[in-house]
mmCIF file with all atom_site columns, C-alpha atoms and ligand atoms in Angstrom:
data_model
loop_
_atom_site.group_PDB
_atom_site.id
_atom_site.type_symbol
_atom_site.label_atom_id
_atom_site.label_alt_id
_atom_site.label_comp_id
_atom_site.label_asym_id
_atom_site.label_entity_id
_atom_site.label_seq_id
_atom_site.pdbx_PDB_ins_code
_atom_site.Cartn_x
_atom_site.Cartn_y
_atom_site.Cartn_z
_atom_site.occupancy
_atom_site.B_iso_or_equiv
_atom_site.pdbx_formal_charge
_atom_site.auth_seq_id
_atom_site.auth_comp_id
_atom_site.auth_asym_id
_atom_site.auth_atom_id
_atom_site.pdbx_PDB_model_num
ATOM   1   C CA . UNK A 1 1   ? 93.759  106.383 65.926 1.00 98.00 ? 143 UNK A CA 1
ATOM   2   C CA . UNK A 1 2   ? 96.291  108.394 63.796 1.00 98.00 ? 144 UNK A CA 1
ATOM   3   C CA . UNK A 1 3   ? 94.942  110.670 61.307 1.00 98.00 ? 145 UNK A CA 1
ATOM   4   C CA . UNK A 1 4   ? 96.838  111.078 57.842 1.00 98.00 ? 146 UNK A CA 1
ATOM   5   C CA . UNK A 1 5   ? 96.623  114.289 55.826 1.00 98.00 ? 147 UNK A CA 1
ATOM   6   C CA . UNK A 1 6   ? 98.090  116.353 53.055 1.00 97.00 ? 148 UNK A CA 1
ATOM   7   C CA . UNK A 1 7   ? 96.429  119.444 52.666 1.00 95.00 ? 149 UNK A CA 1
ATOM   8   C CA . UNK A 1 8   ? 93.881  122.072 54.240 1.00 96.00 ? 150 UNK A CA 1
ATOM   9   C CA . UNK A 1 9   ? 92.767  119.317 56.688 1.00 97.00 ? 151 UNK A CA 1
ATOM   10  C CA . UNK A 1 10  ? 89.305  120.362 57.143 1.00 97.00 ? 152 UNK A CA 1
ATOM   11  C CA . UNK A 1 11  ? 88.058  116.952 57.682 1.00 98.00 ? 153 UNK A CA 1
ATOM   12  C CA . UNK A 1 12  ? 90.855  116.166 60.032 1.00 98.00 ? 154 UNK A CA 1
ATOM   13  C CA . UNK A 1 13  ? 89.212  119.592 62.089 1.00 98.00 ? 155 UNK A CA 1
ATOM   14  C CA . UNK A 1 14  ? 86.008  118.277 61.894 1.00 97.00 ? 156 UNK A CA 1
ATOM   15  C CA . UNK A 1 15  ? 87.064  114.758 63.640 1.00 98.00 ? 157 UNK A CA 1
ATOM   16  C CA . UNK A 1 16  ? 88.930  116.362 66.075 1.00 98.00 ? 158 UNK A CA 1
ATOM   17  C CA . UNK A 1 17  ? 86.087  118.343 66.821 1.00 98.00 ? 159 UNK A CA 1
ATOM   18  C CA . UNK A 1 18  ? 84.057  115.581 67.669 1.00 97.00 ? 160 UNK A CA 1
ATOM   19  C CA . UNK A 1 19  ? 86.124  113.171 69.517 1.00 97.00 ? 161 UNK A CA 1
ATOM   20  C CA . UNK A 1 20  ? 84.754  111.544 72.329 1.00 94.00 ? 162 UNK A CA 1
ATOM   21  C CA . UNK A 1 21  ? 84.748  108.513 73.692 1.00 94.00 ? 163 UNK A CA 1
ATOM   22  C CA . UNK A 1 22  ? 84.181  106.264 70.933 1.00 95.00 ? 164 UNK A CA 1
ATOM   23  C CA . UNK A 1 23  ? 87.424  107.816 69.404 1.00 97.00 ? 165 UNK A CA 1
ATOM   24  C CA . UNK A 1 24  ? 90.520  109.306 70.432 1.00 97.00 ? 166 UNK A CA 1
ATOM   25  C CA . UNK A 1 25  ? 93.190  111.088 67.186 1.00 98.00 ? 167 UNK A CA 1
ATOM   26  C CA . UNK A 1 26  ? 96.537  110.212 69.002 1.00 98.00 ? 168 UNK A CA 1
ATOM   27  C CA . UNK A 1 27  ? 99.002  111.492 66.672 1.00 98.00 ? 169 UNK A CA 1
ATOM   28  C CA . UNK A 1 28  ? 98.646  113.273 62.549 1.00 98.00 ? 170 UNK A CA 1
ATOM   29  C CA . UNK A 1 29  ? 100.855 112.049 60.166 1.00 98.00 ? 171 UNK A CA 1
ATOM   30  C CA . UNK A 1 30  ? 101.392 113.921 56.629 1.00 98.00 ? 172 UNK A CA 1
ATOM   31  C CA . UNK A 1 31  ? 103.950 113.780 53.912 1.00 97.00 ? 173 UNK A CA 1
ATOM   32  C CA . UNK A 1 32  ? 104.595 117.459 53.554 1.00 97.00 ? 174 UNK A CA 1
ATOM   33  C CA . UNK A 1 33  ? 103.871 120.724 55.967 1.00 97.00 ? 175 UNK A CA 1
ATOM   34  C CA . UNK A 1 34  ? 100.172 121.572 55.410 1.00 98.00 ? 176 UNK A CA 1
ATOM   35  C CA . UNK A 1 35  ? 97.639  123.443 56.721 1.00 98.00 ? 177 UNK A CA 1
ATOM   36  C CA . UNK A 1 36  ? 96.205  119.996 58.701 1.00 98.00 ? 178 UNK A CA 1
ATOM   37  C CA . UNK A 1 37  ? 99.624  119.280 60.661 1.00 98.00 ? 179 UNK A CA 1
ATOM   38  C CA . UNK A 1 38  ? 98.776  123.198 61.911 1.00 98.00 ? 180 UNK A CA 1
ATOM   39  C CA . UNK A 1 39  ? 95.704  122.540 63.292 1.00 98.00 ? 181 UNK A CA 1
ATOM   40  C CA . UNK A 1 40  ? 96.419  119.128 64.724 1.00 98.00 ? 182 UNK A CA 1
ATOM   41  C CA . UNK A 1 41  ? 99.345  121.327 66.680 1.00 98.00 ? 183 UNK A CA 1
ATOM   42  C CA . UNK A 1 42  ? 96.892  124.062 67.568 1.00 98.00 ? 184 UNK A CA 1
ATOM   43  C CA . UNK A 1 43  ? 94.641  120.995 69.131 1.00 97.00 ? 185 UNK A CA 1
ATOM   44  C CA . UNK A 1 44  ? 97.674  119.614 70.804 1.00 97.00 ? 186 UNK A CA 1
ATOM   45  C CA . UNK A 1 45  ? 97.682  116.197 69.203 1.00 98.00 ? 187 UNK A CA 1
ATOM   46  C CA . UNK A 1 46  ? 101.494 115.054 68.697 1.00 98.00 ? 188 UNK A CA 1
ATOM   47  C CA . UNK A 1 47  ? 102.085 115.446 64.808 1.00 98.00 ? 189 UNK A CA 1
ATOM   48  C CA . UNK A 1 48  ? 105.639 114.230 62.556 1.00 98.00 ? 190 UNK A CA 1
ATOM   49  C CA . UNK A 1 49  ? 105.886 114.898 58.624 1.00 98.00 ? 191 UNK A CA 1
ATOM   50  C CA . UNK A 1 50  ? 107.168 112.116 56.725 1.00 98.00 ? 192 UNK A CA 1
ATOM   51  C CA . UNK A 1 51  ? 108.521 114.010 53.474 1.00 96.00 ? 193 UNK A CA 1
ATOM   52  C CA . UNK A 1 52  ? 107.790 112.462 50.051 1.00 91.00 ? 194 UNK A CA 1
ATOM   53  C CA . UNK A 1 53  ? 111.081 110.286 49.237 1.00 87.00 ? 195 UNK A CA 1
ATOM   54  C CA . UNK A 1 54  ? 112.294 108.826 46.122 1.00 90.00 ? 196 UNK A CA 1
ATOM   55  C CA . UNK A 1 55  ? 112.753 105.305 47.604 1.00 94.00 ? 197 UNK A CA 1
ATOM   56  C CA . UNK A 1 56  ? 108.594 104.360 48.169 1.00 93.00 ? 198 UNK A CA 1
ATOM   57  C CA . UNK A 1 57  ? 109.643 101.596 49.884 1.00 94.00 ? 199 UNK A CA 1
ATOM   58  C CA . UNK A 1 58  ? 112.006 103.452 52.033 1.00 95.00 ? 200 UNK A CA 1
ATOM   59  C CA . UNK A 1 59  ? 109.028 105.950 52.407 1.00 96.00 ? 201 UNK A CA 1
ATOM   60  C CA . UNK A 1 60  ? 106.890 103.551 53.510 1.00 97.00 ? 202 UNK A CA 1
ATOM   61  C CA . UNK A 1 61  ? 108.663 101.934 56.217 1.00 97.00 ? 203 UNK A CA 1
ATOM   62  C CA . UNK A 1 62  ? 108.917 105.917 57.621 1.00 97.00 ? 204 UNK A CA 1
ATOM   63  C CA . UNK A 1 63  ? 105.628 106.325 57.433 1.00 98.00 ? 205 UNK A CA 1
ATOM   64  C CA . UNK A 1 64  ? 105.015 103.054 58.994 1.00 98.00 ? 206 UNK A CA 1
ATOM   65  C CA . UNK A 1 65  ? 107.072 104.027 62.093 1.00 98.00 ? 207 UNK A CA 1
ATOM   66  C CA . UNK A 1 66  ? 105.452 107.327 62.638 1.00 98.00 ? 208 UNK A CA 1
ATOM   67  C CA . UNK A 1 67  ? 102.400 105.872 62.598 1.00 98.00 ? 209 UNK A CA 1
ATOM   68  C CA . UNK A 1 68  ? 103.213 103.756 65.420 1.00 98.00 ? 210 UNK A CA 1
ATOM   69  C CA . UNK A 1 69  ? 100.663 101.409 67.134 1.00 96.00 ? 211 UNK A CA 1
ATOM   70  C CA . UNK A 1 70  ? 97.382  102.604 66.759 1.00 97.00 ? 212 UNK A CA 1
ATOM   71  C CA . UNK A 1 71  ? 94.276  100.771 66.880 1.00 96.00 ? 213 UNK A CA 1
ATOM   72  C CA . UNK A 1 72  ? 93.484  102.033 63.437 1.00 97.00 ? 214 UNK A CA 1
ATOM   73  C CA . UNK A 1 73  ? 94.460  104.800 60.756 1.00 98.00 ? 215 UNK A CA 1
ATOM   74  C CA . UNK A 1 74  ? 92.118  107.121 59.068 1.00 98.00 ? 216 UNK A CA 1
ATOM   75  C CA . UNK A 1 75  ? 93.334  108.553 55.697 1.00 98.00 ? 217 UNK A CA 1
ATOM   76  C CA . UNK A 1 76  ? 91.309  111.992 55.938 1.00 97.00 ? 218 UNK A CA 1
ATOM   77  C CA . UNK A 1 77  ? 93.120  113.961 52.621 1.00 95.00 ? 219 UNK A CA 1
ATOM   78  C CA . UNK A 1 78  ? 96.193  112.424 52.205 1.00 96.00 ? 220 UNK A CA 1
ATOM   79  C CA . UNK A 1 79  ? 97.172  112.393 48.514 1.00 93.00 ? 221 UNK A CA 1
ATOM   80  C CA . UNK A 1 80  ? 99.842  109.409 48.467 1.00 94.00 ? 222 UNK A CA 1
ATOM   81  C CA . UNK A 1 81  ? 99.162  105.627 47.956 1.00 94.00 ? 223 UNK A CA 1
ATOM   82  C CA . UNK A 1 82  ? 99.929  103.381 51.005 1.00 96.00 ? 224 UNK A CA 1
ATOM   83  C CA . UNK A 1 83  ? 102.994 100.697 50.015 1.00 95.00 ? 225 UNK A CA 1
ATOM   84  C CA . UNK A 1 84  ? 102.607 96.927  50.641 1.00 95.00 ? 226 UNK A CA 1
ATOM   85  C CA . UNK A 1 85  ? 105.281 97.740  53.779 1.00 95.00 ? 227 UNK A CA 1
ATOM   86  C CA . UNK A 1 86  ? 102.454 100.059 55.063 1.00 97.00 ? 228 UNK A CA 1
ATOM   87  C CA . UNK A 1 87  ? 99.110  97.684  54.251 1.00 97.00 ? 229 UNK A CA 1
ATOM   88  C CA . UNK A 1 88  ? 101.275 94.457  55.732 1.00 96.00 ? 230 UNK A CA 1
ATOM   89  C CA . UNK A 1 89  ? 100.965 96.639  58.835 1.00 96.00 ? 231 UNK A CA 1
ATOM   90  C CA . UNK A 1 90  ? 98.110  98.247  58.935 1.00 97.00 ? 232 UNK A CA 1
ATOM   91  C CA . UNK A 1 91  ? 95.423  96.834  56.235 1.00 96.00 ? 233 UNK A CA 1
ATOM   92  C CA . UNK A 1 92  ? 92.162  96.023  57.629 1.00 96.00 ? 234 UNK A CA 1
ATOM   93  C CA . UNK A 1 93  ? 92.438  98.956  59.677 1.00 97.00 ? 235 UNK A CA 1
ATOM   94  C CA . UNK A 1 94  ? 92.963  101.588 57.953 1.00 98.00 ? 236 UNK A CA 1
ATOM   95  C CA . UNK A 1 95  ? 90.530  103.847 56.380 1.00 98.00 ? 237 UNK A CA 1
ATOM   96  C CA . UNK A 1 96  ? 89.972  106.503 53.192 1.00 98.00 ? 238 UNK A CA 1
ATOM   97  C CA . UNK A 1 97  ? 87.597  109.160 52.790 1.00 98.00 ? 239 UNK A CA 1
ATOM   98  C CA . UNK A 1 98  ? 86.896  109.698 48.220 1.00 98.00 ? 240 UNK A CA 1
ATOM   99  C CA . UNK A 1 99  ? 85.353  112.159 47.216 1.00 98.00 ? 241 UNK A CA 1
ATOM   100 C CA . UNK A 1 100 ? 82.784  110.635 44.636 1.00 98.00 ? 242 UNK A CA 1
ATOM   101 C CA . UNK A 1 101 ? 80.734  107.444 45.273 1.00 98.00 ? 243 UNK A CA 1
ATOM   102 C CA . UNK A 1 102 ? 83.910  104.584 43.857 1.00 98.00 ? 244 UNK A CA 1
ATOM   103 C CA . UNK A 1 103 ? 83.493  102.721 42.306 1.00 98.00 ? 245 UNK A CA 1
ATOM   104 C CA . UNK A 1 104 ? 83.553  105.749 40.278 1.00 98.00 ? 246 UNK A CA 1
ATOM   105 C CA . UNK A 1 105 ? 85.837  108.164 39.658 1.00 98.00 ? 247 UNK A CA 1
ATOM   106 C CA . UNK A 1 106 ? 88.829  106.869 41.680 1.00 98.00 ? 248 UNK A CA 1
ATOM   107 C CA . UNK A 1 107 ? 92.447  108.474 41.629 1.00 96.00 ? 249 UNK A CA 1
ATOM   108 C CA . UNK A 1 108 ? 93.455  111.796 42.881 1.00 95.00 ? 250 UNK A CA 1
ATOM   109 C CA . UNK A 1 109 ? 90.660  114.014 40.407 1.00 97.00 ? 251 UNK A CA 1
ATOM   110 C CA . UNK A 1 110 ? 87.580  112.140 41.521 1.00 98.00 ? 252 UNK A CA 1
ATOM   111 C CA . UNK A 1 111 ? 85.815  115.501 41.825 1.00 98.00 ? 253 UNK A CA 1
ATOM   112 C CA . UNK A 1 112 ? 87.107  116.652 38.244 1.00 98.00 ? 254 UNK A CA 1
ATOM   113 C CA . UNK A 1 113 ? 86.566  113.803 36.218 1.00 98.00 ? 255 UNK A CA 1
ATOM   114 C CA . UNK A 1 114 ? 82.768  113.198 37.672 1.00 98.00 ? 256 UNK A CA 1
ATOM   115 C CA . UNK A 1 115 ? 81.850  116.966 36.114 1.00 98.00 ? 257 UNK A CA 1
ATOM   116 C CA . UNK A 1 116 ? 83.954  116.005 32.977 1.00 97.00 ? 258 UNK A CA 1
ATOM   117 C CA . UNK A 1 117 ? 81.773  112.786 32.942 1.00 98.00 ? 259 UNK A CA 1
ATOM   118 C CA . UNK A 1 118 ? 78.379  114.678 33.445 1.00 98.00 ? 260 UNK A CA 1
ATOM   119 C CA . UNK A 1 119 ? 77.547  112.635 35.765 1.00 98.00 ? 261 UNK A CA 1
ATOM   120 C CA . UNK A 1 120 ? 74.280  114.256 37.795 1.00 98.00 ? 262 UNK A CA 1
ATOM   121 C CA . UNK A 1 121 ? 74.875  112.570 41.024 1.00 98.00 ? 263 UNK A CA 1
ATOM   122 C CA . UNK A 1 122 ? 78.121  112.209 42.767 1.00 98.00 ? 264 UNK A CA 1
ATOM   123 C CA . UNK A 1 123 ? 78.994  112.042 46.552 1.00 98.00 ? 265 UNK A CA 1
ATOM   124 C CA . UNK A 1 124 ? 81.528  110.601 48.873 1.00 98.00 ? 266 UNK A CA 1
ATOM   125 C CA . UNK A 1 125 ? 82.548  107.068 49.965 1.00 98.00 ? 267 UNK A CA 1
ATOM   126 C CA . UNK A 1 126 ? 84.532  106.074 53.102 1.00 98.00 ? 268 UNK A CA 1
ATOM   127 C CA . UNK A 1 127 ? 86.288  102.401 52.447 1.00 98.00 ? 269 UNK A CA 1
ATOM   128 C CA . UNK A 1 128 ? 88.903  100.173 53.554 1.00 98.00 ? 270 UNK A CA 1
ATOM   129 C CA . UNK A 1 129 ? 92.532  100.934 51.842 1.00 98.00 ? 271 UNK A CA 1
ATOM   130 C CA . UNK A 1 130 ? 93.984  97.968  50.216 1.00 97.00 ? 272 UNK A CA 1
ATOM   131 C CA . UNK A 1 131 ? 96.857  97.776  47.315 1.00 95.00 ? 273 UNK A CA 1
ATOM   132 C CA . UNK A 1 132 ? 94.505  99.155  44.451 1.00 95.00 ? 274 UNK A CA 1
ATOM   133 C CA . UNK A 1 133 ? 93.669  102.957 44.240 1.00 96.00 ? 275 UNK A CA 1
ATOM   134 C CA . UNK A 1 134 ? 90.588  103.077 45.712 1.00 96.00 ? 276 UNK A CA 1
ATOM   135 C CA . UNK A 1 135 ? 89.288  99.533  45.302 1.00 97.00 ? 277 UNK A CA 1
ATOM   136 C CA . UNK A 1 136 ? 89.032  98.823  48.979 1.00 97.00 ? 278 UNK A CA 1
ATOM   137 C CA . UNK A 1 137 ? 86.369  97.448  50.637 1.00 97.00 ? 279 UNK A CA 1
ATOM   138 C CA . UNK A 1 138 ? 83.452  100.198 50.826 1.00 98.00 ? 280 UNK A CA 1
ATOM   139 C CA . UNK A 1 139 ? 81.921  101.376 54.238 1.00 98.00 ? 281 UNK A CA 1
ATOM   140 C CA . UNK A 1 140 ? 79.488  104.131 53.731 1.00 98.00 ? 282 UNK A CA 1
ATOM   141 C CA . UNK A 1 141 ? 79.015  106.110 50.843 1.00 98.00 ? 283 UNK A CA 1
ATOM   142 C CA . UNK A 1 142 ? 76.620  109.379 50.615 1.00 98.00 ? 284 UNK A CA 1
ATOM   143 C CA . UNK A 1 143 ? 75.376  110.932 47.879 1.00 98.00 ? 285 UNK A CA 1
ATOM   144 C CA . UNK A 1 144 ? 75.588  114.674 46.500 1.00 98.00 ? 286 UNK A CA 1
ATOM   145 C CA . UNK A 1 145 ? 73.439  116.442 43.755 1.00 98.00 ? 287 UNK A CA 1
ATOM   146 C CA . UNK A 1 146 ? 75.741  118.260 41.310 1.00 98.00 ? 288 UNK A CA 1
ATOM   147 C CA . UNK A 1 147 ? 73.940  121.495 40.260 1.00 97.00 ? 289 UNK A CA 1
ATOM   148 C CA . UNK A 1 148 ? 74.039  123.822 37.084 1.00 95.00 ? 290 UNK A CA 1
ATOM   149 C CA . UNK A 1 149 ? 76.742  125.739 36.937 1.00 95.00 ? 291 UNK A CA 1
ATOM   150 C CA . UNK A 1 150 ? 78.593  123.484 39.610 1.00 97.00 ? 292 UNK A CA 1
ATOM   151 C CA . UNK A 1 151 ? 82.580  123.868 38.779 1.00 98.00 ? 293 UNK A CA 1
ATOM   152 C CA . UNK A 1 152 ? 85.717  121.919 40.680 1.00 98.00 ? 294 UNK A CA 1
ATOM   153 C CA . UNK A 1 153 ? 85.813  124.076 44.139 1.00 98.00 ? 295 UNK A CA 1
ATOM   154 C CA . UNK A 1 154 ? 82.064  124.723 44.459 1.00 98.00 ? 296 UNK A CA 1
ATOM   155 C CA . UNK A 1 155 ? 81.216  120.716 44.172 1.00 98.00 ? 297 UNK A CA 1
ATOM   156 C CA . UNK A 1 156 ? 84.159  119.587 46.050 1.00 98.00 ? 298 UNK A CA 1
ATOM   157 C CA . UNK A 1 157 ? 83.126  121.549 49.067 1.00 97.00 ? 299 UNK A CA 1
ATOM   158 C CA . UNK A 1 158 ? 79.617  120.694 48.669 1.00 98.00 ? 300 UNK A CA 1
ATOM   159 C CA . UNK A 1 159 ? 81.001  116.666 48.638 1.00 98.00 ? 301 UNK A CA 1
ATOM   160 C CA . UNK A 1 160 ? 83.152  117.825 51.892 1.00 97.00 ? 302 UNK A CA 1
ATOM   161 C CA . UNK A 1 161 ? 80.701  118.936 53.931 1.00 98.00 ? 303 UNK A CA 1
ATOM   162 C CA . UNK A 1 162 ? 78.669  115.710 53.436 1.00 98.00 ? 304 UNK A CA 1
ATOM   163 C CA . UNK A 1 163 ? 82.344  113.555 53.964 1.00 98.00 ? 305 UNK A CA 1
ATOM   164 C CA . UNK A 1 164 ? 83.186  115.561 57.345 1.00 97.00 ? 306 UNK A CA 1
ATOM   165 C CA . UNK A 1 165 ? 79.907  114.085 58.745 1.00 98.00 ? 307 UNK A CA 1
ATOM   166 C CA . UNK A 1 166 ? 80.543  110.667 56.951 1.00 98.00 ? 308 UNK A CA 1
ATOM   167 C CA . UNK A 1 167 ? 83.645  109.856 58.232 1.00 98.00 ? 309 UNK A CA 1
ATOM   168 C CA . UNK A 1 168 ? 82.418  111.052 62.328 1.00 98.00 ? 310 UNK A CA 1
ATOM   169 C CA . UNK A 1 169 ? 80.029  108.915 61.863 1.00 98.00 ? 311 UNK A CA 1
ATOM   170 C CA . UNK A 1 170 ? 82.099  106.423 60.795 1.00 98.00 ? 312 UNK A CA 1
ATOM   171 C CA . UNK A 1 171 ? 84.309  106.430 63.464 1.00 97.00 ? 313 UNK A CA 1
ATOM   172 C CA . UNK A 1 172 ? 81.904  106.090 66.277 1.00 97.00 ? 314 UNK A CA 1
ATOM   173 C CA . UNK A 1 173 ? 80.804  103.071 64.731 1.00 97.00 ? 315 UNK A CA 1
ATOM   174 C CA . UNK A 1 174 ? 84.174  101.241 64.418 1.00 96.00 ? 316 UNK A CA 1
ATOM   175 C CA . UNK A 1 175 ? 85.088  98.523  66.811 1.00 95.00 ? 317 UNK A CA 1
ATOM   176 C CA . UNK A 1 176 ? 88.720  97.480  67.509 1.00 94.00 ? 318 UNK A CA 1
ATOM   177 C CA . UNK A 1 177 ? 88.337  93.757  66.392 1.00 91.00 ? 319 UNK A CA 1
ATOM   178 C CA . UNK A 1 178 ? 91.624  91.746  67.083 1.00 90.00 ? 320 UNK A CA 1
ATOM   179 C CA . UNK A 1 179 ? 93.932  93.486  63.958 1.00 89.00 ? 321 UNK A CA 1
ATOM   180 C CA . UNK A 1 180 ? 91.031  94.944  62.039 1.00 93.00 ? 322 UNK A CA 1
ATOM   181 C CA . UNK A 1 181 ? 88.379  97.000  62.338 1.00 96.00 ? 323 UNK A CA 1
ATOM   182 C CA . UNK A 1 182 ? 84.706  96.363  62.550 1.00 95.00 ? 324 UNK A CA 1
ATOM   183 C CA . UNK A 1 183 ? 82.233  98.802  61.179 1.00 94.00 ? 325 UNK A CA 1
ATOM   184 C CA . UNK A 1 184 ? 78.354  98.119  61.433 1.00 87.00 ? 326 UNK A CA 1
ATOM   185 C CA . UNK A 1 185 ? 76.546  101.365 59.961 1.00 85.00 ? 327 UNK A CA 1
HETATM 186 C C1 . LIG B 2 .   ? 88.651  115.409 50.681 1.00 69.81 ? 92  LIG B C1 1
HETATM 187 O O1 . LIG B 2 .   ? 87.702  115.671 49.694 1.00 69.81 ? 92  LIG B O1 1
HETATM 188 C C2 . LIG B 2 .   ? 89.189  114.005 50.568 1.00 69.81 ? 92  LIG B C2 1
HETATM 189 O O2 . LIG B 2 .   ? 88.236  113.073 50.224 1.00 69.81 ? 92  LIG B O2 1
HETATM 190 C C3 . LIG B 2 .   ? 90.183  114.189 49.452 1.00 69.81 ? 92  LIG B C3 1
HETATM 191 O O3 . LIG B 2 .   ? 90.830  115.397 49.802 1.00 69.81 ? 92  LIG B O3 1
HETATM 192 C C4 . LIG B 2 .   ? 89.913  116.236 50.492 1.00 69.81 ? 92  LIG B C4 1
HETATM 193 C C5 . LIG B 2 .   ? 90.564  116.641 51.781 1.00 69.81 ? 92  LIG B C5 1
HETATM 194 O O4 . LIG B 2 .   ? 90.117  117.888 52.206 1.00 69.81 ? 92  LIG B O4 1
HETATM 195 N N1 . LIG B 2 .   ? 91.015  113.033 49.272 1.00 69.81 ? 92  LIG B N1 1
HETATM 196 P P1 . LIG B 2 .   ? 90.743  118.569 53.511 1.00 69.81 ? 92  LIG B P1 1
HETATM 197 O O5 . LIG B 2 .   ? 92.252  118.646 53.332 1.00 69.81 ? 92  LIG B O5 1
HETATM 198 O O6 . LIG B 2 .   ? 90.374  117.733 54.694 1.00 69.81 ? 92  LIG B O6 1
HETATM 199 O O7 . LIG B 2 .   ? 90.088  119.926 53.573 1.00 69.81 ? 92  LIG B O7 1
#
C-alpha cells in the first residue's frame, strides 16, 4: 500500500513498525516536506512530495501518478481532500484515519471542535474516503474519554495513541478484493 501524510507522521511510524505479512507500505506520498516523508526515508520506503498546487485538478492527477498502482492507499495525516481524478482511481480502496468518532466532528479541527462542543466522549474512526469530507463509509471507530482539564494537544494525543493501534489493526484485516478493499473487523 502507499501511505499519505502531511505532518509529524507518527501513525505512519507506527504502521511501518508493524508491517508484516498481511501488509507491505511500498512508497509515502505527502503534499509538502514533513516530518513523516523523514521517517519513511529513514525506513527506506521510496517517498515523492507532491506540492500543494493551485490547479486541484492538476494536483490531483500528480498525486494520482505518484501514487502509482497499489493495492490500496491509507490516508494516515494527510490534511488535503482527495479530487474526483484521485477517487475515480482509487475509491474503494483507499482509507482515512479522523480523529473523533464521524459522524461527528468532521473537517480538519475534529479534535477542537469536539472540546468546543463539550462533548464527554470522543475517539477515532478509520473509514473509506469518498467525495464528501469525511462521509465515507466507516470501518472501525474507537472511543476516547475526554478528561477535566483536557485541552487540544493533550486529547489529540490521547485519540492518537488509540488511532495508531486502530488503523494496524485495520490493515491486517483488509483483503485485496478485485478494485476494492475488503475489511471484516
Ligand atoms: C491524526 O490524528 C489523524 O487522524 C489526523 O492527523 C493526525 C496525524 O498525526 N488527520 P501524525 O502526523 O501521524 O502524528
Amino acid at each position: 500500500m502507499v501511505v499519505l501524510v502531511s505532518g509529524t507522521g507518527s501513525l505512519l511510524q507506527n504502521i511501518l513498525d508493524h508491517q508484516d505479512d498481511s501488509y507491505r507500505v511500498v512508497k509515502v506520498v505527502a503534499d509538502k516536506e514533513c516530518q513523516g516523508i523523514e521517517r519513511a526515508a529513514a525506513a527506506g520506503i521510496p517517498t515523492e512530495v507532491v506540492a500543494l498546487a493551485e490547479d486541484r485538478e492538476e494536483w490531483n492527477h500528480r498525486l494520482v501518478t505518484a501514487v502509482g498502482s497499489p493495492d490500496a492507499v491509507v490516508s494516515a495525516g494527510f490534511m488535503r481532500i482527495l479530487g474526483a481524478a484521485f477517487l475515480e482511481r482509487f475509491e474503494g480502496r483507499t482509507i482515512n484515519t479522523h480523529p473523533a468518532l464521524l459522524p461527528a466532528f468532521p473537517g480538519a479541527h475534529a479534535v477542537r471542535d469536539a472540546l468546543a462542543y463539550g462533548v464527554k466522549v470522543t475517539g477515532s474512526t478509520v473509514h473509506f474516503v469518498d467525495a464528501g469530507v469525511d462521509t465515507g463509509r466507516i470501518i472501525a471507530q474507537r472511543p476516547v474519554m475526554v478528561e477535566r482539564g483536557d485541552d487540544e494537544a493533550s486529547l489529540h494525543e490521547r485519540i492518537k495513541v488509540v488511532e495508531r493501534k486502530l488503523i494496524v489493526e485495520v490493515l491486517r484485516a483488509a483483503r485485496v478484493d478485485g478494485d476494492a478493499l475488503s475489511i471484516d473487523l
